[in-house]
């Protein structure tokens, strides 16, 4: 019997509320900058109920975040934090009201505890069970340091942990001609947190932040800044007798320039409370090889992912600091090969979806809605957590109803005036109106996801969704596949075919199974490797481009591209990977975007894709059945002189080593198959023995793991 209590709430409400707090922290030159899409809110009144059967009387402690009443068998009890429940069968009910934060409940008794067995409603009289089916509980099951099991720490008080970091150098500047009079601090690499200024007693200071030195020193154009006076009592933090500092709002930066605005200004240095999402290194992914540059690419990718993994998976830590579905689906995949933080995946998926009724695409972007659907099936394949699929399926249905209600007469997805058709940031002319082949491929995949999830849940609509997916695939092929050019053409605009060829629909045709093996090779030659086709310059779509190349067996080419592209950012001084990189740009051109000199994010989640590519396609580890119940390891044995790494799974880690003509695999569970040179070998999943294969001869040795 479970006797451990946890805070419970209406399903998704805490994620929606927390997401609103999270998304509205962004500032631009001191002004708040909220997201431009609809923001839902939590239900202010929620009822929690459970039927209990007691062999003896029991007292329970009741804590609620909000005003509440407590009833037994429909009889209200005098409000008291300790409630007495007589033996026998009883229906317990707690109604909680909270307009400011999600109504939440914590109950702890000998046998009665708040947990996933409670049901909840927001007074629509539809009870929600622990799987989110109309009648998941709002239970949030914390793991590791995401501890919401403390009655004295309600959900709204949750904070990420912090640690203090000091600058690695400081430079005093006084240049009247350039208008500089202050100190430039360098933290050595990109960080995220709360700046602290110690003992500011006189005068006032202006604080300019920069991901680059140039940005921090450009007072007129830097994206984030603060103005601080010693009279700012709300920012003063006492640390002891005669000891204090001023704390500023969270920012992302490497450099901080503090400008003295009065002649007698005095303070005693700065630090940052670095804020981070905790992880267990013993359960994390790792990668190393004989190429030092690739090792550095992996390390910087991992640091980029760690910085952009917060309460949710965020896009970039300096500028938007919002949750975007297109960014997030890549973060989820990288996360499965780095930290395997499944709770952050679920939080982000819930937050992005919001509530019914659906009135707009996710983030207002059609393609981002389609990615949202796929992210749920990806999650299931890596975790085996069917309860989450069951929780989200009703919201998948209502979102798909919205999508289907906006299709054209051919049943295809066509952008409406209030839709944003994103695809990618491009450096070449590309129309994004009408019926895009790219969007239809994503649309068909979304319908297939609906069908597959429906089959898992034995839902009667599964066959309907599959039929729709087949129709969209058939129509897309009829309209856009050019048998002479061996490519999907771009779009139909005002009834006229736009014959432009881009990489976007063609690489997704490979990724999502829209092309036969022969067609994949034709697309590879005619599109992906064709220098006449406009190149992709964002890490966002390079993620998919390089994955498609890996699926076509072009691992050596991918490795070269990785070293040229991500290695190019390293050679430009990157300490985290960027939102966009064009090797043809020079100097401060690398910092500009959106028509602003420092508009580009220099720490962007979609820049970390080498984590996924190296784990999935070079170590070669992927699940074959949900949650790695069955999996395969298909390493690239000739990419490096040696290669090793760990891939996290629900049951532990899978270790792969390629060294001196041998491949060895050690696993903590599951049923795995090692594939080397076309031969297949069973992997011991006991955690006691490893499987080692001599590449040339195929000889197998079972090795005892210390």
XYZ file of C-alpha atoms in Angstrom:
706
model
C 0.000 0.000 0.000
C 1.316 3.429 -0.951
C 1.594 5.663 2.116
C 3.639 8.471 0.533
C 1.638 11.599 -0.159
C 2.244 14.061 -2.946
C 0.616 17.321 -3.975
C -2.254 16.805 -6.425
C -4.124 19.205 -8.730
C -6.354 19.199 -11.785
C -4.452 17.562 -14.685
C -2.344 20.037 -16.627
C -3.306 23.043 -14.506
C 0.008 23.363 -12.706
C 1.899 23.090 -15.998
C -0.311 25.754 -17.588
C 0.060 28.097 -14.612
C 3.800 27.510 -14.330
C 4.135 27.995 -18.084
C 2.472 31.394 -17.804
C 4.943 32.421 -15.098
C 7.771 31.033 -17.192
C 6.796 32.573 -20.539
C 6.203 36.019 -19.059
C 9.660 36.405 -17.517
C 11.133 37.606 -20.784
C 12.235 41.235 -20.853
C 13.608 43.340 -23.664
C 15.557 46.465 -22.683
C 13.854 46.451 -19.298
C 10.298 45.994 -20.562
C 8.282 42.807 -20.058
C 7.708 40.905 -23.293
C 4.871 38.348 -23.055
C 4.264 35.703 -25.734
C 1.922 36.636 -28.550
C -0.316 33.561 -28.412
C -3.348 32.757 -26.291
C -2.540 31.911 -22.695
C -4.962 29.710 -20.773
C -5.376 29.690 -17.015
C -6.038 27.119 -14.306
C -9.497 26.279 -12.998
C -10.028 28.344 -9.816
C -12.310 25.799 -8.087
C -11.469 22.108 -8.066
C -12.989 19.172 -6.205
C -10.923 16.140 -5.163
C -12.617 12.933 -4.066
C -11.836 9.367 -3.080
C -13.716 6.437 -1.579
C -11.839 4.827 1.324
C -12.427 1.674 3.361
C -10.866 1.730 6.834
C -10.419 -1.160 9.288
C -9.979 1.348 12.098
C -10.375 5.049 12.757
C -7.758 7.276 11.153
C -6.679 10.906 11.400
C -5.322 12.745 8.392
C -3.449 16.007 8.007
C -4.934 18.277 5.336
C -3.015 21.048 3.590
C -4.391 22.956 0.617
C -3.066 25.699 -1.581
C -6.171 27.881 -1.464
C -9.310 28.060 0.651
C -11.003 24.690 1.077
C -13.721 22.680 2.734
C -13.641 19.024 3.761
C -16.562 16.626 3.761
C -17.150 12.993 4.706
C -20.065 11.313 2.966
C -21.362 14.715 1.918
C -21.268 16.146 5.450
C -19.107 19.277 5.823
C -16.634 19.191 8.686
C -15.384 22.086 10.755
C -12.241 23.365 8.977
C -9.212 22.010 10.765
C -5.820 20.788 9.496
C -6.423 17.451 11.222
C -9.519 15.480 10.271
C -10.827 12.318 11.938
C -12.181 9.558 9.664
C -14.159 6.762 11.387
C -13.676 3.152 10.340
C -15.786 1.795 7.518
C -16.401 2.908 3.933
C -16.567 6.658 3.271
C -16.475 9.146 0.421
C -13.994 11.926 1.109
C -14.335 15.188 -0.775
C -12.231 18.337 -0.663
C -13.195 21.462 -2.592
C -10.356 23.965 -3.076
C -10.641 27.517 -4.430
C -7.640 29.572 -5.481
C -7.809 32.355 -8.031
C -4.062 33.134 -7.962
C -2.422 29.704 -8.239
C -3.715 26.209 -9.109
C -5.849 24.691 -6.340
C -3.734 21.911 -4.891
C -4.174 19.379 -2.124
C -1.886 17.423 0.191
C -3.291 14.777 2.559
C -1.211 12.520 4.779
C -2.577 9.787 7.020
C -1.624 6.263 7.951
C -3.315 4.775 4.880
C -5.065 7.772 3.312
C -2.758 9.912 1.200
C -3.154 12.291 -1.718
C -1.899 10.374 -4.749
C -2.868 9.168 -8.224
C -5.903 7.253 -6.923
C -7.934 10.416 -6.293
C -10.389 11.792 -8.845
C -10.933 15.440 -9.636
C -13.325 17.793 -11.396
C -13.507 21.544 -11.962
C -17.255 21.465 -11.219
C -18.304 20.443 -14.724
C -19.413 17.182 -13.060
C -17.084 15.164 -15.273
C -14.709 13.284 -13.042
C -11.155 12.745 -14.203
C -9.399 9.529 -13.227
C -5.703 8.913 -12.757
C -5.136 8.486 -16.503
C -6.755 11.775 -17.464
C -9.793 10.016 -18.886
C -13.064 11.869 -18.420
C -14.486 10.872 -15.088
C -5.362 11.780 -15.295
C -5.650 12.878 -11.988
C -3.875 16.171 -11.523
C -1.153 14.227 -9.822
C 2.340 15.327 -10.647
C 4.758 12.580 -9.651
C 8.088 14.227 -8.900
C 11.412 12.540 -9.501
C 14.856 13.344 -8.153
C 15.087 16.943 -7.084
C 11.656 17.803 -8.508
C 10.369 17.186 -5.009
C 6.716 18.076 -4.481
C 6.206 15.671 -1.587
C 6.694 18.301 1.131
C 3.469 19.679 2.665
C 5.360 22.856 3.575
C 6.432 23.415 -0.040
C 3.294 23.838 -2.174
C 3.543 23.618 -5.960
C 3.469 27.378 -6.545
C 6.630 27.738 -4.451
C 8.710 25.400 -6.561
C 12.047 26.850 -7.690
C 14.979 25.427 -9.612
C 18.162 25.053 -7.564
C 20.963 27.616 -7.816
C 24.676 27.871 -7.202
C 26.875 30.947 -7.085
C 29.355 31.593 -9.895
C 31.938 34.379 -10.029
C 33.333 36.106 -13.124
C 36.583 34.715 -14.500
C 37.889 38.191 -15.362
C 37.053 41.879 -15.132
C 38.191 44.853 -17.178
C 37.934 48.479 -16.053
C 37.017 50.764 -18.923
C 37.174 54.528 -19.202
C 36.764 55.890 -22.707
C 34.960 59.222 -22.938
C 34.878 59.076 -26.741
C 33.030 55.735 -26.673
C 30.948 56.727 -23.667
C 32.390 53.970 -21.477
C 32.958 54.408 -17.761
C 32.602 51.170 -15.846
C 33.674 47.543 -15.547
C 33.201 44.657 -17.989
C 32.906 41.220 -16.388
C 33.388 37.936 -18.253
C 31.954 34.698 -16.829
C 33.952 32.641 -19.342
C 30.936 31.039 -20.992
C 27.217 31.515 -21.361
C 25.302 31.329 -18.062
C 21.726 31.808 -16.897
C 20.705 33.152 -13.525
C 20.256 36.065 -11.179
C 22.976 38.709 -11.096
C 24.077 39.828 -7.634
C 25.810 43.150 -6.941
C 27.460 43.240 -3.530
C 27.302 46.220 -1.136
C 26.123 48.884 -3.582
C 25.941 51.864 -1.223
C 26.352 55.018 -3.247
C 25.149 56.312 -6.565
C 23.441 54.056 -9.104
C 24.507 51.743 -11.917
C 23.310 50.683 -15.333
C 23.785 46.986 -16.032
C 24.161 45.815 -19.638
C 24.150 42.110 -20.494
C 25.583 40.395 -23.535
C 26.021 36.931 -24.945
C 28.962 38.584 -26.675
C 31.421 41.270 -25.606
C 30.143 43.503 -28.391
C 26.577 43.314 -27.144
C 27.422 44.079 -23.524
C 29.363 47.200 -24.549
C 26.758 48.450 -27.019
C 24.565 50.389 -24.613
C 22.179 51.546 -27.314
C 21.440 48.128 -28.809
C 22.069 45.399 -26.222
C 18.939 43.299 -25.813
C 18.758 43.184 -21.999
C 19.672 45.712 -19.331
C 18.843 46.813 -15.784
C 18.989 50.132 -13.932
C 19.700 49.811 -10.230
C 19.615 52.358 -7.412
C 20.666 51.585 -3.830
C 17.163 52.645 -2.791
C 15.713 49.559 -4.557
C 14.724 47.926 -1.276
C 12.768 45.138 -2.981
C 15.966 43.888 -4.611
C 18.132 43.999 -1.489
C 18.923 40.634 0.101
C 20.385 40.594 3.626
C 22.921 37.819 4.182
C 24.029 38.735 7.691
C 24.937 41.681 9.905
C 26.336 44.395 7.634
C 26.257 42.055 4.635
C 23.940 42.291 1.647
C 23.641 42.231 -2.111
C 21.178 43.410 -4.731
C 19.561 40.681 -6.814
C 18.368 41.359 -10.357
C 15.893 39.401 -12.473
C 17.101 36.271 -14.268
C 19.025 36.836 -17.468
C 21.223 34.943 -19.899
C 24.682 36.296 -20.608
C 28.384 35.721 -20.740
C 29.420 39.345 -20.306
C 28.103 42.023 -17.941
C 29.058 45.674 -18.268
C 28.327 47.789 -15.193
C 28.328 51.494 -15.925
C 28.915 54.025 -13.187
C 26.263 56.713 -13.518
C 27.527 58.890 -10.642
C 31.053 59.763 -9.652
C 30.824 58.355 -6.132
C 29.350 54.974 -7.080
C 30.810 52.120 -5.033
C 30.135 48.379 -4.867
C 32.191 45.289 -4.091
C 31.977 42.979 -7.065
C 29.346 40.760 -8.643
C 28.328 37.112 -8.941
C 25.501 35.175 -10.513
C 23.168 32.713 -8.859
C 23.354 30.181 -11.670
C 19.970 28.454 -12.006
C 19.846 24.919 -13.362
C 17.715 21.811 -13.788
C 19.331 19.005 -11.766
C 20.251 15.662 -13.306
C 21.934 12.427 -12.267
C 25.249 11.960 -14.133
C 25.125 8.235 -13.356
C 21.938 7.949 -15.442
C 22.918 10.370 -18.213
C 24.161 9.962 -21.750
C 27.835 10.294 -22.582
C 29.939 10.295 -25.736
C 33.648 10.236 -26.492
C 35.787 9.348 -29.490
C 39.251 9.696 -30.998
C 38.370 13.076 -32.591
C 38.858 15.917 -30.050
C 36.745 18.324 -32.095
C 33.763 15.969 -32.099
C 34.186 15.514 -28.340
C 34.059 19.279 -27.885
C 30.990 19.502 -30.127
C 29.234 16.920 -27.943
C 30.217 18.693 -24.695
C 29.066 22.093 -25.916
C 25.845 20.529 -27.203
C 25.237 18.973 -23.788
C 25.867 22.294 -22.040
C 23.509 24.014 -24.483
C 20.809 21.466 -23.686
C 21.357 21.788 -19.938
C 20.975 25.568 -20.130
C 17.786 25.346 -22.171
C 16.293 22.639 -19.920
C 14.471 24.558 -17.228
C 10.999 24.122 -15.761
C 10.220 23.397 -19.409
C 12.289 22.944 -22.538
C 12.879 26.500 -23.726
C 14.071 27.723 -27.127
C 16.847 30.223 -26.361
C 17.776 31.467 -22.916
C 18.431 35.110 -23.802
C 15.742 36.295 -26.144
C 12.435 34.445 -26.353
C 12.719 32.207 -23.295
C 9.402 30.706 -24.384
C 8.198 27.185 -25.026
C 7.906 26.511 -28.769
C 6.638 23.175 -30.034
C 9.046 22.991 -32.992
C 12.011 23.637 -30.737
C 10.685 21.343 -28.026
C 10.267 18.206 -30.146
C 13.977 18.342 -30.948
C 14.799 18.985 -27.291
C 12.817 15.886 -26.331
C 14.806 13.726 -28.761
C 18.139 15.124 -27.601
C 17.023 14.674 -24.007
C 16.343 10.969 -24.591
C 20.052 10.598 -25.394
C 21.342 12.977 -22.706
C 19.409 13.226 -19.392
C 16.232 11.215 -20.048
C 14.233 13.787 -18.086
C 10.787 12.413 -18.874
C 8.979 14.689 -16.426
C 10.208 17.796 -18.248
C 8.970 16.290 -21.515
C 5.487 15.733 -20.069
C 5.356 19.181 -18.479
C 6.270 20.845 -21.766
C 3.784 18.825 -23.821
C 0.989 19.641 -21.374
C 1.894 23.311 -21.224
C 2.065 23.692 -24.995
C -1.326 22.081 -25.476
C -3.203 24.255 -22.990
C -6.948 23.864 -22.629
C -10.005 23.363 -24.776
C -11.613 24.845 -26.753
C -8.899 25.044 -29.407
C -8.932 28.429 -31.140
C -5.464 28.519 -32.725
C -2.547 26.326 -33.702
C 0.091 25.583 -31.074
C 2.215 28.755 -30.860
C -0.059 29.929 -33.744
C 2.137 27.851 -36.132
C 0.597 25.089 -38.242
C 3.762 22.980 -38.421
C 4.219 23.288 -34.635
C 0.787 21.733 -34.106
C 1.878 18.761 -36.211
C 5.125 18.386 -34.247
C 3.088 18.383 -31.023
C 1.193 15.275 -32.134
C 4.372 13.425 -33.047
C 6.051 14.323 -29.756
C 3.535 12.187 -27.856
C 4.233 9.050 -29.884
C 7.997 9.709 -29.634
C 7.619 9.931 -25.857
C 5.789 6.609 -25.732
C 8.369 4.873 -27.924
C 11.228 5.947 -25.662
C 9.471 5.488 -22.292
C 6.675 2.942 -22.703
C 4.466 5.225 -20.592
C 1.025 4.480 -22.033
C -0.688 6.303 -19.146
C 0.533 9.614 -20.542
C -0.784 8.732 -24.006
C -4.124 7.918 -22.411
C -4.091 11.238 -20.548
C -3.327 13.281 -23.659
C -5.490 11.443 -26.200
C -8.695 13.443 -25.573
C -6.695 16.649 -26.121
C -5.131 15.140 -29.232
C -8.636 14.506 -30.556
C -9.910 18.037 -29.978
C -6.771 19.536 -31.479
C -7.105 17.285 -34.522
C -10.755 18.300 -34.815
C -9.529 21.889 -35.084
C -6.987 20.926 -37.770
C -9.551 18.960 -39.796
C -11.974 21.864 -39.581
C -9.499 24.053 -41.471
C -8.618 21.760 -44.381
C -9.435 22.645 -47.979
C -11.734 20.843 -50.419
C -8.990 18.254 -51.115
C -8.708 17.481 -47.407
C -5.250 19.112 -47.238
C -3.878 21.544 -44.678
C -3.845 25.057 -46.083
C -2.703 28.091 -44.146
C -5.460 30.475 -43.079
C -4.970 34.246 -42.590
C -4.480 33.776 -38.832
C -1.927 30.952 -39.225
C 1.826 31.280 -39.185
C 3.450 28.902 -41.679
C 7.009 28.772 -40.416
C 8.955 25.838 -41.927
C 12.331 27.519 -41.258
C 14.206 30.807 -41.368
C 15.553 30.892 -44.924
C 18.113 33.056 -46.719
C 16.442 32.604 -50.103
C 13.013 33.470 -51.602
C 10.419 30.888 -50.580
C 6.667 31.495 -50.521
C 4.850 30.145 -47.473
C 1.259 30.431 -48.644
C -1.150 28.079 -50.302
C -0.800 24.316 -49.970
C 2.786 23.406 -49.089
C 4.045 19.871 -49.688
C 6.050 20.171 -46.476
C 2.923 20.802 -44.387
C 1.030 17.888 -45.955
C 3.782 15.448 -45.022
C 3.657 16.653 -41.419
C -0.147 16.578 -41.495
C -0.243 12.983 -42.728
C 2.264 11.980 -40.045
C 0.043 13.589 -37.398
C -2.934 11.562 -38.594
C -0.815 8.395 -38.501
C 0.164 9.262 -34.908
C -3.525 9.623 -34.028
C -4.198 6.212 -35.567
C -1.268 4.535 -33.791
C -2.194 6.025 -30.419
C -5.790 5.036 -31.034
C -4.735 1.427 -31.659
C -2.724 1.455 -28.425
C -5.771 2.634 -26.506
C -8.192 0.397 -28.444
C -10.067 3.496 -29.549
C -12.734 3.175 -32.257
C -11.488 6.275 -34.140
C -8.103 4.689 -34.956
C -9.170 3.329 -38.367
C -10.791 6.658 -39.270
C -7.548 8.542 -38.653
C -5.543 5.996 -40.629
C -7.916 6.343 -43.573
C -7.497 10.119 -43.482
C -3.704 9.736 -43.313
C -3.753 7.457 -46.374
C -5.863 9.993 -48.272
C -3.529 12.877 -47.448
C -0.458 10.839 -48.443
C -2.068 9.797 -51.723
C -3.172 13.329 -52.618
C 0.185 14.819 -51.646
C 1.990 12.396 -53.896
C -0.386 13.071 -56.796
C 0.039 16.830 -56.502
C 3.692 17.259 -55.613
C 5.850 14.246 -56.539
C 7.751 14.859 -59.787
C 8.879 11.550 -61.284
C 11.327 13.300 -63.627
C 13.020 15.447 -60.994
C 12.749 12.737 -58.298
C 11.570 15.311 -55.804
C 8.554 16.773 -54.048
C 7.794 20.215 -55.462
C 7.121 23.155 -53.211
C 3.491 24.294 -53.203
C 0.242 25.067 -54.949
C -0.540 28.781 -54.802
C -3.903 30.050 -56.067
C -4.384 26.794 -57.953
C -0.996 27.016 -59.696
C 1.881 24.630 -58.976
C 5.041 26.311 -57.700
C 7.802 24.018 -59.038
C 10.477 25.268 -56.646
C 12.450 22.442 -55.065
C 13.617 22.814 -51.479
C 15.112 20.306 -49.102
C 12.316 20.610 -46.546
C 9.545 18.331 -47.911
C 12.058 15.950 -49.447
C 14.026 15.205 -46.318
C 10.778 14.751 -44.363
C 9.605 12.336 -47.053
C 12.615 10.212 -46.076
C 12.146 10.712 -42.331
C 8.419 9.951 -42.329
C 8.366 7.104 -44.846
C 6.905 8.977 -47.816
C 9.547 7.538 -50.151
C 10.539 4.001 -51.112
C 14.172 2.885 -50.790
C 14.823 3.714 -54.449
C 13.117 7.080 -54.110
C 15.178 7.856 -51.020
C 18.362 7.340 -52.974
C 17.008 9.493 -55.805
C 16.069 12.277 -53.356
C 19.506 11.957 -51.797
C 21.207 12.520 -55.148
C 18.812 15.002 -56.757
C 18.014 17.133 -53.697
C 19.962 16.603 -50.490
C 23.394 16.351 -52.139
C 22.578 18.687 -55.023
C 24.571 21.908 -54.638
C 22.076 23.707 -56.896
C 19.426 23.348 -54.174
C 19.466 26.178 -51.644
C 21.367 25.184 -48.478
C 19.915 25.087 -44.980
C 21.588 27.543 -42.598
C 19.771 26.925 -39.304
C 20.651 24.160 -36.857
C 16.868 23.686 -36.605
C 16.470 22.127 -40.027
C 20.016 20.790 -40.180
C 18.825 18.433 -37.431
C 16.407 16.806 -39.893
C 18.699 17.138 -42.900
C 21.508 15.256 -41.184
C 19.132 12.675 -39.762
C 17.826 11.989 -43.279
C 21.418 11.618 -44.502
C 22.102 9.138 -41.695
C 19.028 7.145 -42.703
C 20.495 6.998 -46.214
C 23.778 5.629 -44.858
C 25.746 8.863 -45.292
C 27.376 8.796 -41.860
C 30.806 9.939 -43.015
C 29.264 12.897 -44.826
C 27.260 13.752 -41.713
C 30.422 13.647 -39.643
C 32.122 16.035 -42.063
C 29.100 18.356 -41.974
C 29.035 18.245 -38.191
C 32.689 19.202 -37.950
C 32.308 21.960 -40.535
C 29.066 23.437 -39.184
C 29.196 22.987 -35.409
C 32.981 23.053 -35.472
C 32.651 26.354 -37.348
C 30.701 27.839 -34.439
C 33.384 26.625 -32.041
C 36.036 28.297 -34.157
C 34.029 31.518 -33.906
C 34.321 31.274 -30.106
C 30.949 29.679 -29.283
C 30.553 28.348 -25.739
C 26.989 27.246 -26.552
C 25.419 26.595 -29.930
C 23.468 29.214 -31.814
C 20.029 29.744 -33.262
C 21.520 30.123 -36.717
C 24.953 29.893 -38.295
C 25.973 30.932 -41.782
C 29.662 30.178 -42.409
C 29.788 32.959 -44.989
C 29.134 35.635 -42.373
C 32.032 37.382 -40.672
C 32.627 39.036 -37.314
C 29.597 40.716 -35.764
C 27.428 39.525 -38.662
C 27.146 36.301 -36.675
C 25.359 38.166 -33.886
C 22.610 39.775 -35.963
C 19.119 38.448 -36.696
C 15.593 39.826 -37.085
C 17.024 43.132 -38.274
C 18.728 43.688 -34.900
C 22.502 43.692 -34.370
C 22.246 41.220 -31.447
C 18.920 39.574 -32.231
C 20.359 36.086 -32.670
C 20.255 33.721 -29.719
C 23.732 32.310 -29.043
C 22.354 29.557 -26.802
C 19.514 27.855 -28.615
C 18.181 24.372 -27.911
C 17.924 23.348 -31.532
C 21.663 23.941 -31.855
C 22.392 20.851 -29.735
C 21.372 18.186 -32.276
C 24.785 16.399 -32.333
C 23.683 14.775 -29.050
C 20.866 12.991 -30.853
C 22.780 12.281 -34.051
C 25.779 10.774 -32.254
C 23.669 8.679 -29.870
C 21.046 7.522 -32.323
C 23.079 7.111 -35.506
C 26.737 6.672 -34.505
C 26.456 4.705 -31.273
C 23.408 3.381 -33.106
C 21.055 2.857 -30.164
C 17.288 3.017 -30.662
C 14.202 1.381 -29.121
C 12.346 -1.202 -31.213
C 9.534 -1.616 -28.698
C 8.251 1.041 -26.309
C 10.476 1.812 -23.336
C 13.405 -0.188 -24.776
C 11.648 -3.458 -24.033
C 13.431 -4.419 -27.233
C 16.148 -2.317 -28.830
C 18.960 -2.468 -31.327
C 22.537 -1.240 -31.292
C 23.908 -0.629 -34.792
C 27.182 1.296 -34.287
C 29.174 2.921 -37.071
C 32.423 1.025 -36.630
C 34.573 2.983 -39.097
C 33.719 6.577 -38.127
C 36.538 6.949 -35.580
C 39.634 5.095 -34.394
C 37.645 4.498 -31.218
C 34.238 5.531 -29.897
C 32.372 5.002 -26.636
C 29.254 6.245 -24.974
C 26.216 5.674 -22.796
C 22.552 5.986 -23.779
C 20.008 6.398 -20.946
C 16.861 4.267 -20.893
C 13.977 3.646 -18.459
C 15.886 0.714 -16.931
C 19.356 2.301 -16.721
C 21.984 2.794 -19.408
C 23.306 1.037 -22.482
C 27.066 1.311 -22.968
C 28.644 0.989 -26.417
C 32.394 0.796 -27.069
C 34.121 0.488 -30.444
C 37.856 -0.083 -29.937
C 40.718 -1.961 -31.616
C 38.544 -3.986 -33.969
C 35.931 -4.899 -31.365
C 32.456 -3.739 -30.391
C 31.209 -4.287 -26.861
C 27.776 -3.533 -25.437
C 26.721 -3.596 -21.795
C 23.104 -3.072 -20.768
C 21.145 -2.739 -17.548
C 17.992 -4.325 -18.977
C 15.716 -4.905 -21.941
C 16.192 -7.318 -24.811
C 18.768 -5.965 -27.234
C 20.311 -6.933 -30.546
C 23.771 -5.830 -31.642
C 24.173 -5.515 -35.413
C 27.733 -5.509 -36.778
C 28.741 -6.281 -40.351
C 25.285 -7.580 -41.182
C 25.427 -10.134 -38.350
C 23.071 -10.043 -35.355
C 24.046 -10.822 -31.755
C 21.910 -11.019 -28.641
C 22.845 -8.530 -25.908
C 22.846 -9.665 -22.297
C 20.513 -7.365 -20.370
C 21.298 -8.537 -16.855
C 23.776 -5.775 -16.120
C 26.282 -8.485 -15.179
C 27.753 -9.424 -18.549
C 28.699 -7.486 -21.648
C 28.641 -8.734 -25.229
C 31.895 -8.207 -27.171
C 32.204 -8.949 -30.891
C 35.345 -9.030 -33.012
C 34.346 -7.007 -36.072
C 36.353 -8.929 -38.666
C 35.607 -12.499 -37.597
C 32.302 -12.081 -35.762
C 33.654 -13.999 -32.768
C 31.584 -13.360 -29.625
C 32.874 -13.080 -26.066
C 30.768 -12.505 -22.946
C 32.608 -10.342 -20.457
C 31.924 -10.001 -16.739
C 31.110 -6.404 -15.725
C 32.814 -5.175 -12.567
